[in-house]
Coordinates of C-alpha atoms and ligand atoms in Angstrom, one line a residue:
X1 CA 17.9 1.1 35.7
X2 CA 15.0 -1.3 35.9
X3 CA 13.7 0.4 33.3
X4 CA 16.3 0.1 30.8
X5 CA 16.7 -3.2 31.7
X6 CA 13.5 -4.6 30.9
X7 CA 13.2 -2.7 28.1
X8 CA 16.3 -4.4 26.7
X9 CA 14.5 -7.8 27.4
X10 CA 11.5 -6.8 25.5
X11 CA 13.4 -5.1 22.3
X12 CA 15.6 -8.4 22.2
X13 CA 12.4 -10.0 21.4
X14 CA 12.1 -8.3 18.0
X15 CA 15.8 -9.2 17.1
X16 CA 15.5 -10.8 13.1
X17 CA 18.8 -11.6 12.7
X18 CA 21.2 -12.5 9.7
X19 CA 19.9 -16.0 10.0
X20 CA 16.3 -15.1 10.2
X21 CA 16.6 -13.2 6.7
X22 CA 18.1 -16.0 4.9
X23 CA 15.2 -18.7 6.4
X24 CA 12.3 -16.5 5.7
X25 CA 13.9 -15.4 2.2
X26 CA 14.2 -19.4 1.7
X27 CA 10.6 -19.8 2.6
X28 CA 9.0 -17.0 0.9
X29 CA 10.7 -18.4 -2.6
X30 CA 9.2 -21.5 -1.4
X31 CA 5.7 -20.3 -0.9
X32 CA 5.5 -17.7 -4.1
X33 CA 6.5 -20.6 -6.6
X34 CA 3.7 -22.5 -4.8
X35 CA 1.7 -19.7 -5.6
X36 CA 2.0 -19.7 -8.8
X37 CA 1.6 -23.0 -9.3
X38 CA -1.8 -23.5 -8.1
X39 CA -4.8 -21.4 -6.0
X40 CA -5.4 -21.8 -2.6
X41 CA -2.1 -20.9 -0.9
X42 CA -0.6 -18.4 1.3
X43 CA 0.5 -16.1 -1.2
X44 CA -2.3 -15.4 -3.8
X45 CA 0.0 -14.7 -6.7
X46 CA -2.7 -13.1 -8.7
X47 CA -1.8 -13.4 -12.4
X48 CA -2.8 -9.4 -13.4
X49 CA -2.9 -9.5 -17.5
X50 CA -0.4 -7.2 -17.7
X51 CA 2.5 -8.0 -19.3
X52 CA 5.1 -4.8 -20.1
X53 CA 5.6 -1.8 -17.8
X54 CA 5.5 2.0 -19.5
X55 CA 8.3 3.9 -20.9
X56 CA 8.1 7.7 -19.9
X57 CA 6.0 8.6 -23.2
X58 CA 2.2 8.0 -22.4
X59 CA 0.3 11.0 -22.8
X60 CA -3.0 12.6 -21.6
X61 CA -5.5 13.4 -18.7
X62 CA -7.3 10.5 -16.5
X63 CA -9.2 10.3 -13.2
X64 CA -7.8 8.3 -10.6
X65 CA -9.3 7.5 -7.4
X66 CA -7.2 4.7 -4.3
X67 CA -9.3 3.4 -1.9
X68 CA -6.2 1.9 0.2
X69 CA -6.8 1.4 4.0
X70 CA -6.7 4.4 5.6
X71 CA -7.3 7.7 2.9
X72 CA -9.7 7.8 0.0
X73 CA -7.7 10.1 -2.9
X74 CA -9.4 11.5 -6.2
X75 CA -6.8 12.8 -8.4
X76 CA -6.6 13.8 -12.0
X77 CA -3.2 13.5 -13.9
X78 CA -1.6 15.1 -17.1
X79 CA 0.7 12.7 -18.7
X80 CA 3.6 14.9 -20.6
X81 CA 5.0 12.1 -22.2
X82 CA 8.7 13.3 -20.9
X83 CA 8.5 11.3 -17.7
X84 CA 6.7 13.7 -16.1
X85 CA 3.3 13.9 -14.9
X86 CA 1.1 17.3 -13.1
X87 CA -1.2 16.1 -10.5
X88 CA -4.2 17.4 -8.7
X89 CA -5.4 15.6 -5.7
X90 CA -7.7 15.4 -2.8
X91 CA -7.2 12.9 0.4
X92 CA -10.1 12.5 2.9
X93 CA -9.9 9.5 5.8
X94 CA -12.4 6.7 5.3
X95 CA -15.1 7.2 7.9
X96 CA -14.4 4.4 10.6
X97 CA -18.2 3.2 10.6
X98 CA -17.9 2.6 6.7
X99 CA -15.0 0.2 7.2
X100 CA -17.6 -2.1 8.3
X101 CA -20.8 -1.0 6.7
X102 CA -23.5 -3.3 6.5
X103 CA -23.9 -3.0 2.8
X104 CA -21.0 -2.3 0.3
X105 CA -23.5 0.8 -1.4
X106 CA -23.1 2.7 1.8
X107 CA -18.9 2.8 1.4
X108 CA -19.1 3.1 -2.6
X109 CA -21.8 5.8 -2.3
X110 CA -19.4 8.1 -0.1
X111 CA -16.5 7.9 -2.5
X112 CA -18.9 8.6 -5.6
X113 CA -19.3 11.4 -3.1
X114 CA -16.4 12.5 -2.8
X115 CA -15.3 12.4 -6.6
X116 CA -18.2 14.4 -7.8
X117 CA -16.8 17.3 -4.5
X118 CA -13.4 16.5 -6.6
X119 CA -14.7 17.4 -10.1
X120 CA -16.8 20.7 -8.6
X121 CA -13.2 21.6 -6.7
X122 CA -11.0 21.0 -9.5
X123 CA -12.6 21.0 -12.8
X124 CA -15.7 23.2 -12.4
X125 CA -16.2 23.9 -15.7
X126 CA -15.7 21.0 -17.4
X127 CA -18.1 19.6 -14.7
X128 CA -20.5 22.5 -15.2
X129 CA -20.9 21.6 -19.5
X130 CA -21.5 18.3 -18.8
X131 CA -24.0 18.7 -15.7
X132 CA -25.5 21.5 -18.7
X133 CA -25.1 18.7 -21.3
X134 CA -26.6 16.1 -19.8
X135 CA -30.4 17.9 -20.5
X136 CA -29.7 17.8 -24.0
X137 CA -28.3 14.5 -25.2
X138 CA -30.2 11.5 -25.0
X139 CA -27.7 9.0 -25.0
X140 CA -28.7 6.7 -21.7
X141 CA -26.1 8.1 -19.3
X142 CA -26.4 11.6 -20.5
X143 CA -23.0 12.2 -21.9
X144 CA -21.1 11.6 -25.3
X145 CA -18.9 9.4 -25.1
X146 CA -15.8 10.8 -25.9
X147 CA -16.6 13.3 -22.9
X148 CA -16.4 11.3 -20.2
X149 CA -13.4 11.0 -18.0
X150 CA -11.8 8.1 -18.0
X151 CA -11.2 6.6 -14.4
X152 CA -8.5 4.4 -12.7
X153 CA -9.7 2.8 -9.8
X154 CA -6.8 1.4 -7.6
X155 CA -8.3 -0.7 -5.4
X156 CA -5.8 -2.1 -2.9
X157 CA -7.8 -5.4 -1.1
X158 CA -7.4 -8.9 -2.9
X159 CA -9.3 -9.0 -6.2
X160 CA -10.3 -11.9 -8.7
X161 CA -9.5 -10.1 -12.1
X162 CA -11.9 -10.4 -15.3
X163 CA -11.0 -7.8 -17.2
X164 CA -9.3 -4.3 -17.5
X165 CA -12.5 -2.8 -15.2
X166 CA -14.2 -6.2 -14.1
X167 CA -12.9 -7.9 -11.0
X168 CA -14.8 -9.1 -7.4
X169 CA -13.6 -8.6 -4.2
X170 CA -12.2 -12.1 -2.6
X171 CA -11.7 -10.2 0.8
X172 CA -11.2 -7.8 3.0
X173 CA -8.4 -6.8 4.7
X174 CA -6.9 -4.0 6.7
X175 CA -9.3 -3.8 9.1
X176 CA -12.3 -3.2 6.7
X177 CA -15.4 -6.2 7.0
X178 CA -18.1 -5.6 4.7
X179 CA -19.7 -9.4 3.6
X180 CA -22.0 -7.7 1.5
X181 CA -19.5 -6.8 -1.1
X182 CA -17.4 -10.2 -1.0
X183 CA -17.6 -11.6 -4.6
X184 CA -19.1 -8.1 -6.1
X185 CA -17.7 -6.5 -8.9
X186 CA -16.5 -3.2 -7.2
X187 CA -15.9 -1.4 -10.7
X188 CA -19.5 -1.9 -11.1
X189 CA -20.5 -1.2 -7.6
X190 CA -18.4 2.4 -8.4
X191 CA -20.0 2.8 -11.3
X192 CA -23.4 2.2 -10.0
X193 CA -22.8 5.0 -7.5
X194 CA -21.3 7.5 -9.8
X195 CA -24.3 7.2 -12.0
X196 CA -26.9 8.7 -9.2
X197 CA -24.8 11.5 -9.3
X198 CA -25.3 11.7 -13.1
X199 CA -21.0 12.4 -13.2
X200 CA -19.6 12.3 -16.3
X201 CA -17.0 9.8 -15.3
X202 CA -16.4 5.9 -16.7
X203 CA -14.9 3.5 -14.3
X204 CA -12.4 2.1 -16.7
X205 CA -9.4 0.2 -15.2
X206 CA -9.7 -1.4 -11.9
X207 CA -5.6 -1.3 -10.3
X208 CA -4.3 -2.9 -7.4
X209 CA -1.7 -0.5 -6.2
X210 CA 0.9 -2.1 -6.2
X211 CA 0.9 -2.8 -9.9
X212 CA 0.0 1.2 -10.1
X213 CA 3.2 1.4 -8.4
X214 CA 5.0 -0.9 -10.4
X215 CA 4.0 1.3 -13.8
X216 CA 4.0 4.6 -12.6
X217 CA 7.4 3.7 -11.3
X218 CA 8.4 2.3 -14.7
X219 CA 7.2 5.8 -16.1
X220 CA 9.3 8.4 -14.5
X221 CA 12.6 5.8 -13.1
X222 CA 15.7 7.4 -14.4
X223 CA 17.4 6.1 -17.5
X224 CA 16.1 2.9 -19.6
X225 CA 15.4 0.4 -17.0
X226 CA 12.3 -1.2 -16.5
X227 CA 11.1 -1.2 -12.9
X228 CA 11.0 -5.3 -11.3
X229 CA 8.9 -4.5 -8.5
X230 CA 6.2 -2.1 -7.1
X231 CA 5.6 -2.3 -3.7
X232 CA 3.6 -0.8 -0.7
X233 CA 4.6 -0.4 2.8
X234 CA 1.7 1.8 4.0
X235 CA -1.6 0.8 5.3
X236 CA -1.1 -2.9 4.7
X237 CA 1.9 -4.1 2.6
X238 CA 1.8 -5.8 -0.8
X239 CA 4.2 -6.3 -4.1
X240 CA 3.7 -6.8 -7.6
X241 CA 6.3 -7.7 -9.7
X242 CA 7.5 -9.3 -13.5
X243 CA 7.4 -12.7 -13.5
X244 CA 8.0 -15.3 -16.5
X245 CA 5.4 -16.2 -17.8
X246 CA 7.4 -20.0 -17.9
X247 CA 7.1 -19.8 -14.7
X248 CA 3.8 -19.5 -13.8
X249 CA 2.4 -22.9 -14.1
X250 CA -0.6 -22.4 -12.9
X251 CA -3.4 -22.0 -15.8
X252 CA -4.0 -18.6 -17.0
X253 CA -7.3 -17.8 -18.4
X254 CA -8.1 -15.6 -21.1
X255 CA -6.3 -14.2 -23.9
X256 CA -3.3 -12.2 -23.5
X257 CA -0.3 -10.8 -25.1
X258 CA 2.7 -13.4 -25.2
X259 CA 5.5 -11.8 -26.7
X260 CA 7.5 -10.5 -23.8
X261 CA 6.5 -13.3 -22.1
X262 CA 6.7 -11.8 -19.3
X263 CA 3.6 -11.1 -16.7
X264 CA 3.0 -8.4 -13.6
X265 CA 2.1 -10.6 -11.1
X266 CA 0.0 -9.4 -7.4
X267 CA 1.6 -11.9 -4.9
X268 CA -0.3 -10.5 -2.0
X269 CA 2.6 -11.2 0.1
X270 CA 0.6 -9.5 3.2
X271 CA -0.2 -13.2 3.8
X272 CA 3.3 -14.8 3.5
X273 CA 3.5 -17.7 5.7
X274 CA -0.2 -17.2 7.4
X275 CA 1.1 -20.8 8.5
X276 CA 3.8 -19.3 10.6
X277 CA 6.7 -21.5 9.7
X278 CA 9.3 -18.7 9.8
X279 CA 7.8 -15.3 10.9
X280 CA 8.5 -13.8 14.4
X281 CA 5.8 -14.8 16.5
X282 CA 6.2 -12.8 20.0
X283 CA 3.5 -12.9 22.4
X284 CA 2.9 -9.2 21.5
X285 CA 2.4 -10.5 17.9
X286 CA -0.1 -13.5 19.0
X287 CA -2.5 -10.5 21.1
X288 CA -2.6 -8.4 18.1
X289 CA -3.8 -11.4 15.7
X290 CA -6.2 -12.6 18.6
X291 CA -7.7 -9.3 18.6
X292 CA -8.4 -8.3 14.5
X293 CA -10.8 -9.4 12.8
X294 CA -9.1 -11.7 10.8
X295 CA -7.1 -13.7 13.0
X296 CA -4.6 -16.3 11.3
X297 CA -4.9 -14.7 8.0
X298 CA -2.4 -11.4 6.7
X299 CA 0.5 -12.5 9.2
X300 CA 3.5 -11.1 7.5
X301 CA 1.2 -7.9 6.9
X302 CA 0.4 -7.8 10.9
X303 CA 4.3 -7.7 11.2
X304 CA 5.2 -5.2 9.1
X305 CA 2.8 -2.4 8.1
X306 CA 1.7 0.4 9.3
X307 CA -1.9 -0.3 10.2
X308 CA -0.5 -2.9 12.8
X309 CA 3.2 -1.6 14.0
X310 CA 1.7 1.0 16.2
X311 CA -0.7 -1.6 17.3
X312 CA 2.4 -4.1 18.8
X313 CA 4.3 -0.8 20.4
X314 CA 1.0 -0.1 21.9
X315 CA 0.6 -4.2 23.1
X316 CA 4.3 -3.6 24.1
X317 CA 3.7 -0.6 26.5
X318 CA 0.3 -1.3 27.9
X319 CA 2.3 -4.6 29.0
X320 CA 5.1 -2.5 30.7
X321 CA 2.5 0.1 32.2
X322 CA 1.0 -2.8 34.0
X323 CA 4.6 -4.5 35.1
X324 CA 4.9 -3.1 39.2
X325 CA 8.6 -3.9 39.1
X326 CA 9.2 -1.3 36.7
X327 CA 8.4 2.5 36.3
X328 CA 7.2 3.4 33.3
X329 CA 5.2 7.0 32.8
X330 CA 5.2 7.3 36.5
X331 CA 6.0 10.0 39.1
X332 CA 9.3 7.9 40.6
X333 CA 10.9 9.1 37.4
X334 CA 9.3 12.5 36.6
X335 CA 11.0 13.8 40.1
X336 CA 13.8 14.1 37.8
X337 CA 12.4 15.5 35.1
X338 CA 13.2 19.2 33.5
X339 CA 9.4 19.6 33.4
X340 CA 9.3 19.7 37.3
X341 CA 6.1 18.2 37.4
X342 CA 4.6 15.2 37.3
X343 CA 3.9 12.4 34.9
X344 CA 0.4 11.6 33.8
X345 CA -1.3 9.1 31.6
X346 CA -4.5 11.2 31.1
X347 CA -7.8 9.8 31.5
X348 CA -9.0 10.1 28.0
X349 CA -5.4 8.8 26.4
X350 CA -5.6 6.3 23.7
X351 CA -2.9 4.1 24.8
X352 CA -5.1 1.7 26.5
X353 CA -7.4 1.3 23.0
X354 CA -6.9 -1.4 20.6
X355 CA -5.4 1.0 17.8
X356 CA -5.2 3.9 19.9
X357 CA -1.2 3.9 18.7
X358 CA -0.7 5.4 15.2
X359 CA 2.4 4.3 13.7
X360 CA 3.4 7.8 12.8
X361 CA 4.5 8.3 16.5
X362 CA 7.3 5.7 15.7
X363 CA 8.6 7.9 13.0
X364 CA 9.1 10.7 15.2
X365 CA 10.7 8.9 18.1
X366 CA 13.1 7.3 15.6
X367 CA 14.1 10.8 14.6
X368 CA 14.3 12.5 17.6
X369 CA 17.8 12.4 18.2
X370 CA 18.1 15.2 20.8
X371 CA 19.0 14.4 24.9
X372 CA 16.2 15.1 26.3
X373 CA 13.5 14.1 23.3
X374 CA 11.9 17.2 23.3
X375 CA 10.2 16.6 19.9
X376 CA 8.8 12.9 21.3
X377 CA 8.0 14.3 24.7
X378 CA 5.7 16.6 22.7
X379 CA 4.3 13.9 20.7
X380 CA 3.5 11.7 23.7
X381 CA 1.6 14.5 25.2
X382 CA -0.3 15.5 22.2
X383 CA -1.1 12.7 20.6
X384 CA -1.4 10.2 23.5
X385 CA -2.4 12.4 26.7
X386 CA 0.9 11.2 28.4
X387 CA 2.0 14.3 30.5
X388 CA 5.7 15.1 31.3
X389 CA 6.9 12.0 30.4
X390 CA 10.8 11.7 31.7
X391 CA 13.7 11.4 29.5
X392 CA 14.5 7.3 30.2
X393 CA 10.5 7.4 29.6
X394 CA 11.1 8.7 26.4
X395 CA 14.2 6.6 25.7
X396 CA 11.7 3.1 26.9
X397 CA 9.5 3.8 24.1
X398 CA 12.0 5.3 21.6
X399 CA 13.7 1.8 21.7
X400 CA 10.4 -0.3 21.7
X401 CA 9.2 1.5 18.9
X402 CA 12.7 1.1 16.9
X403 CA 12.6 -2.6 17.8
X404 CA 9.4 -2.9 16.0
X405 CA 10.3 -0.8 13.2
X406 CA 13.5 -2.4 12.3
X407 CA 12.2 -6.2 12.6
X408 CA 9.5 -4.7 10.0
X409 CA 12.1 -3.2 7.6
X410 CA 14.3 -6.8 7.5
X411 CA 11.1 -8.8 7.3
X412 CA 10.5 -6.1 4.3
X413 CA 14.0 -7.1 2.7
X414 CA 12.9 -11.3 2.6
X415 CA 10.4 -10.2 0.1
X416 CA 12.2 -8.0 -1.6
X417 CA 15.5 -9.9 -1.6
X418 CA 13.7 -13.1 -2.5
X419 CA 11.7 -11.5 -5.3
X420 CA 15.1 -10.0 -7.0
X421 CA 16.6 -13.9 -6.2
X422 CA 13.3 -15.2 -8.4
X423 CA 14.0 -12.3 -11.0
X424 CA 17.6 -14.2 -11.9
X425 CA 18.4 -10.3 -13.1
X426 CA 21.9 -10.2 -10.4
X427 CA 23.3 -12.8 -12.6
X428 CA 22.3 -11.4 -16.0
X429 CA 25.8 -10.3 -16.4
X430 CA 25.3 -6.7 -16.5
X431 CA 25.6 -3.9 -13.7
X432 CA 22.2 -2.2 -14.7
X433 CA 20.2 -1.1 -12.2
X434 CA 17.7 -3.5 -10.2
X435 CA 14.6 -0.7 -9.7
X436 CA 12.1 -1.4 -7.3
X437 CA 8.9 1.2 -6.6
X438 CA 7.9 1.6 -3.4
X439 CA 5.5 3.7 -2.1
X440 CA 3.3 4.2 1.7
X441 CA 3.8 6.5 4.2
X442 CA 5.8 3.8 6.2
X443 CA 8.5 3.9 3.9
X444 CA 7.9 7.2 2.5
X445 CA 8.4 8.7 6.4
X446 CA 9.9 6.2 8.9
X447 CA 13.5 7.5 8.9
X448 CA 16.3 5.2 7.4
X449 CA 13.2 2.4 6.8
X450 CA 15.3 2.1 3.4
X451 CA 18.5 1.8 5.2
X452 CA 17.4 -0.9 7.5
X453 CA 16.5 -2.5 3.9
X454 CA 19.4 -2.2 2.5
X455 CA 21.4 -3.6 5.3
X456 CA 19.3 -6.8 5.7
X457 CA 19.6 -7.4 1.6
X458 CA 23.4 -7.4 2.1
X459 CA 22.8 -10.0 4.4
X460 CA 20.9 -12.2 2.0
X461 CA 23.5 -15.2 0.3
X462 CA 23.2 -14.6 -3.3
X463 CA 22.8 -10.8 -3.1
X464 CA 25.7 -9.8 -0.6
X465 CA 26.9 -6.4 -0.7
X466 CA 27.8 -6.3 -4.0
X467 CA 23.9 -7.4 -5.2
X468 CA 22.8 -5.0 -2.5
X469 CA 24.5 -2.1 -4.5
X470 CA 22.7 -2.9 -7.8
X471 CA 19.1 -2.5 -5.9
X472 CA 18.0 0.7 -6.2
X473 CA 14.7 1.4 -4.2
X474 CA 12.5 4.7 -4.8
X475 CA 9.3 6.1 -3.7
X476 CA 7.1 6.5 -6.6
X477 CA 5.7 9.3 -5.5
X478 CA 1.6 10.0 -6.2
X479 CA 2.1 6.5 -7.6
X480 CA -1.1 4.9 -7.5
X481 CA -2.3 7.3 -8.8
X482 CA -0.1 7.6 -12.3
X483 CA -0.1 3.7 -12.6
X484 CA -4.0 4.0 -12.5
X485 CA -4.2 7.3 -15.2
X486 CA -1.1 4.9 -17.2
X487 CA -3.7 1.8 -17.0
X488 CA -7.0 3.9 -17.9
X489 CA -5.4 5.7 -20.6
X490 CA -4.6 1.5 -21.9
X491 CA -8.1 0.7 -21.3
X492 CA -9.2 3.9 -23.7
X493 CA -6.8 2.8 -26.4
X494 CA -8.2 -0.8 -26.1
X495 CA -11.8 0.9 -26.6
X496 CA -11.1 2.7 -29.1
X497 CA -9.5 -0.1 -31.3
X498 CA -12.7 -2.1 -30.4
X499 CA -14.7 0.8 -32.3
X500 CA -12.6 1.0 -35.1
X501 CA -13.6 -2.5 -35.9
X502 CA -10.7 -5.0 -33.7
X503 CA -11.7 -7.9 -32.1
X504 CA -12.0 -6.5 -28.5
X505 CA -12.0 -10.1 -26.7
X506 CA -8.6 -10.6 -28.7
X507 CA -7.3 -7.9 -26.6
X508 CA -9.3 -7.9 -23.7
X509 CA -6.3 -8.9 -21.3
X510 CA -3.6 -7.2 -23.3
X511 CA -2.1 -4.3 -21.5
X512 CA 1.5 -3.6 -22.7
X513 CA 0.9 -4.3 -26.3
X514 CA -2.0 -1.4 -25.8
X515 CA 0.3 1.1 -23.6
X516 CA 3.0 0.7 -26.6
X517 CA 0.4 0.8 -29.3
X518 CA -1.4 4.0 -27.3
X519 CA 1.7 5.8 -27.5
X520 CA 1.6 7.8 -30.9
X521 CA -2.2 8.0 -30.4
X522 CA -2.4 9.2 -27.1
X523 CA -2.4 12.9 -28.1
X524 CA -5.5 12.7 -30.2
X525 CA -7.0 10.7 -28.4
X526 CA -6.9 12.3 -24.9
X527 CA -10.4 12.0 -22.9
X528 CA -10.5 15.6 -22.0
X529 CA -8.4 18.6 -22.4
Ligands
ADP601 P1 -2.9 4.0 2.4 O1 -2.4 2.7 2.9 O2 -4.3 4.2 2.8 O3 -2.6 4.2 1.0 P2 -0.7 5.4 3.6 O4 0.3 5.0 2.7 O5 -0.6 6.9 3.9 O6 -2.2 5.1 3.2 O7 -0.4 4.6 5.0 C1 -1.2 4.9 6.1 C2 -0.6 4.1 7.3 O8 0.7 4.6 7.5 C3 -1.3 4.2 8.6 O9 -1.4 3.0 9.1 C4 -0.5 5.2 9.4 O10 -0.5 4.7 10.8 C5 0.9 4.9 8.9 N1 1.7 6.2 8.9 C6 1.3 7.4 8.6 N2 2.3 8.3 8.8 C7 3.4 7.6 9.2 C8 4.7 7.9 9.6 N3 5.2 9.2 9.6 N4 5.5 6.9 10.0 C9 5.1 5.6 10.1 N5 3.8 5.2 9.7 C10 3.0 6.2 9.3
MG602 MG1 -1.6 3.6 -0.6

């Protein structure tokens, strides 16, 4: 029973109690009102410009493209105006090498890439007239304007906004490092690319995902609510959410619209508390930091998503692999086994590899349920080369990986809990809904990551269980990609006004004012049909 033993030693480790949600929920409200009240801290708070969230009745067909850690997706959406949307998407994984490229046109030339493969694929023959119509107008990119499609770029790293398709890259994050694109406009640096191809496509709204969340969210959520916050638990981990615009003291420049006054804010909470005064800091938690390549920076990221969980089970593992008091994936146990053969760690597993643990492997161990963990037996031998692993094997990792999984899910619930606390909405006096997009393949697929949310918000003085039951959390499905068509199809309605004669520096920032004005106009003025 060694095994089990130590294994309960190590899991205790990861233990974020009651008490440890209410401190880091006290310190994270601490740290986002610092946020926004001047630059330079731990959590960005990122002002975004927009200041209302849609209603269900936006219509018409946009590009969107997510560059967001791991996959690149092109899609094109049809907004019905009922809520509803019909997508059309393509996913490809970003090409390791390109993650650190030596010059940002390398990376931005392979998605141009793969959006003009997109357009070929999915809309040939709109691709085909314009590829036909580009020989015989002269204007300088080829196309009329009215042709082009109109493209949302969510672009999921930390941004300096300047406008609805203007922003520069502050930095990387996620395990990407190219310096050559730090304070570059990465609309333009899309653009740039998508213009060698001669595709008839405008880069017209740059998105952070989570905001694309937060509105595509707002768009199909049951009833009349309006969403609070959109967040990501995927990749990395990031929320945006609606903030007062009383309470952001910090100066915000430009021109926008004040009369909800209310404003989306990006908190790029990834790097809550980079100063450690509340996060769980285990010495599996200080090797993974040591080892990225940004160390000290993105700590409550490195804690919680997806990129890095795999990564601390794998830290975790190695650990127990090299502990001779203990036998883990090792014959003395496999004698036992129903396999009747022996346990292996083949020569070409990953396990010893920085990264070589995916995080998906913690969503099947958490639902494999049966005795003898067929389904995660299978999983260890396919995906990490570990042979005929035994059943207390099985059961070692199953509750490392669970240990690991459910400190990330309460750590999830301080920023959520603390961003509902900042809303004031539990004591507006009502029992409407408190909706909250999320969206990732962490949440989307870690069974019960929700529950374990739920559980910890309950936990949480000033929520309880009563607060608990007014939060209602749900994937927004495909969401970066609606809340990118929803913000293109804003930036089309602000160009268009600017032709008809409006002041467009007037509405430059103005994002709600244009999805509510774009509303009855949509239909005519859809991009392409
Ligand atoms: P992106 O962040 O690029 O938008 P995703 O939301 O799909 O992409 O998140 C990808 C991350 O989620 C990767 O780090 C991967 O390891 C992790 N992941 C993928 N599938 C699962 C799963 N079933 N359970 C837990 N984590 C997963
Ligand atoms: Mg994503």
């Amino acid at each position: 029973m060694a095994l089990a033993q130590e294994t309960k030693r190590i899991t205790a480790q990861f233990e974020y109690t009651d008490e440890d949600v209410n401190t880091g929920v006290q310190e994270f409200l601490r740290q986002m009102n610092e946020g926004l009240q001047k630059d330079g801290t731990s959590m960005s708070q990122i002002p975004t410009y927009v200041t209302g969230v849609p209603n269900g009745t936006e219509k018409g067909l946009y590009l969107a493209v997510d560059l967001g850690g791991t996959n690149f997706r092109v899609c094109s959406i049809h907004l019905n105006g009922d809520t509803t949307f019909n997508l059309t998407y393509s996913k490809v994984a970003i090409p390791k090498e390109l993650m650190t490229a030596k010059t940002a046109q390398e990376l931005f030339a392979f998605l141009a890439k793969q959006i003009e493969l997109f357009l070929k694929t999915h809309h040939e023959e709109h691709f085909e007239a314009h590829t036909q119509r580009r020989q015989t107008i002269s204007t300088p990119d080829g196309f009329a304007d009215e042709h082009l499609f109109r493209l949302g770029f969510t672009f999921s790293f930390p941004v300096q906004q300047f406008g609805i398709n203007k922003g520069t890259l502050i930095r990387w994050t996620k395990g990407f490092d190219i310096p050559d694109a730090i304070g570059k406009d990465v609309c333009a640096l899309l653009q740039d690319e998508i213009e060698k191809l001669h595709l008839p496509v405008k880069v017209a709204a740059l998105v952070n995902d989570t905001v694309g969340t937060l509105m595509a969210r707002s768009y199909t959520s049951p009833g009349n609510t309006s969403t609070l916050l959109g967040a990501i638990f995927g990749t990395g981990t990031n929320g945006a959410y609606v903030e007062k615009v009383t309470n952001i003291l910090k100066p915000v420049e430009g021109q926008y619209d004040k009369s909800t006054g209310n404003m989306v804010i990006n908190t790029e909470w990834g790097s809550f508390d980079n100063q450690l005064n509340v996060l769980p800091n285990t010495s599996y938690d200080i090797e993974l930091d040591k080892m990225s390549v940004n160390p000290g920076i993105q700590m409550f990221e490195k804690r919680v998503s997806g990129m890095f969980l795999g990564e601390i089970v794998r830290l975790v593992i190695v650990d127990m692999l090299k502990n001779p008091n203990i036998s883990l994936f090792r014959d003395e146990n496999s004698s036992f086994n129903d396999w009747q053969s022996t346990t292996t760690i083949g020569g070409d597993s990953t396990i010893m590899r920085q990264w070589g643990l995916d995080s998906s492997i913690m969503s099947i161990a958490a639902a494999d349920n049966t005795p003898e963990f067929s389904t995660l037996r299978q999983q260890l031998e396919s995906q990490l080369h570990i042979y005929a692993a035994s059943s207390e094997d099985a059961q070692a990792f199953k509750n490392v990986a669970y240990a690991v999984g459910r400190r990330a899910a309460r750590l999830s619930a301080v920023a959520i809990g603390a961003i509902v606390l900042q809303s004031g909405l539990l004591s507006d006096g009502t029992d409407e809904p408190i909706d909250i997009g999320v969206d990732g393949s962490l949440v989307e697929h870690y069974p019960y990551f929700r529950d374990m949310i739920h559980e910890a918000l309950s936990a949480i003085k000033g929520i309880g269980s009563e607060g608990t039951k007014r939060i209602r959390i749900g994937i927004a499905k495909d969401g970066s990609g609606v809340g990118a068509a929803l913000i293109a199809l804003v930036a089309a309605g602000m160009e268009k006004h600017n032709t008809v004669g409006h002041n467009l520096s007037a509405i430059k920032n103005d994002i709600t004012q244009k999805v509510m004005a774009a509303i009855p106009e949509t239909g005519s003025s859809t991009t392409v049909v």
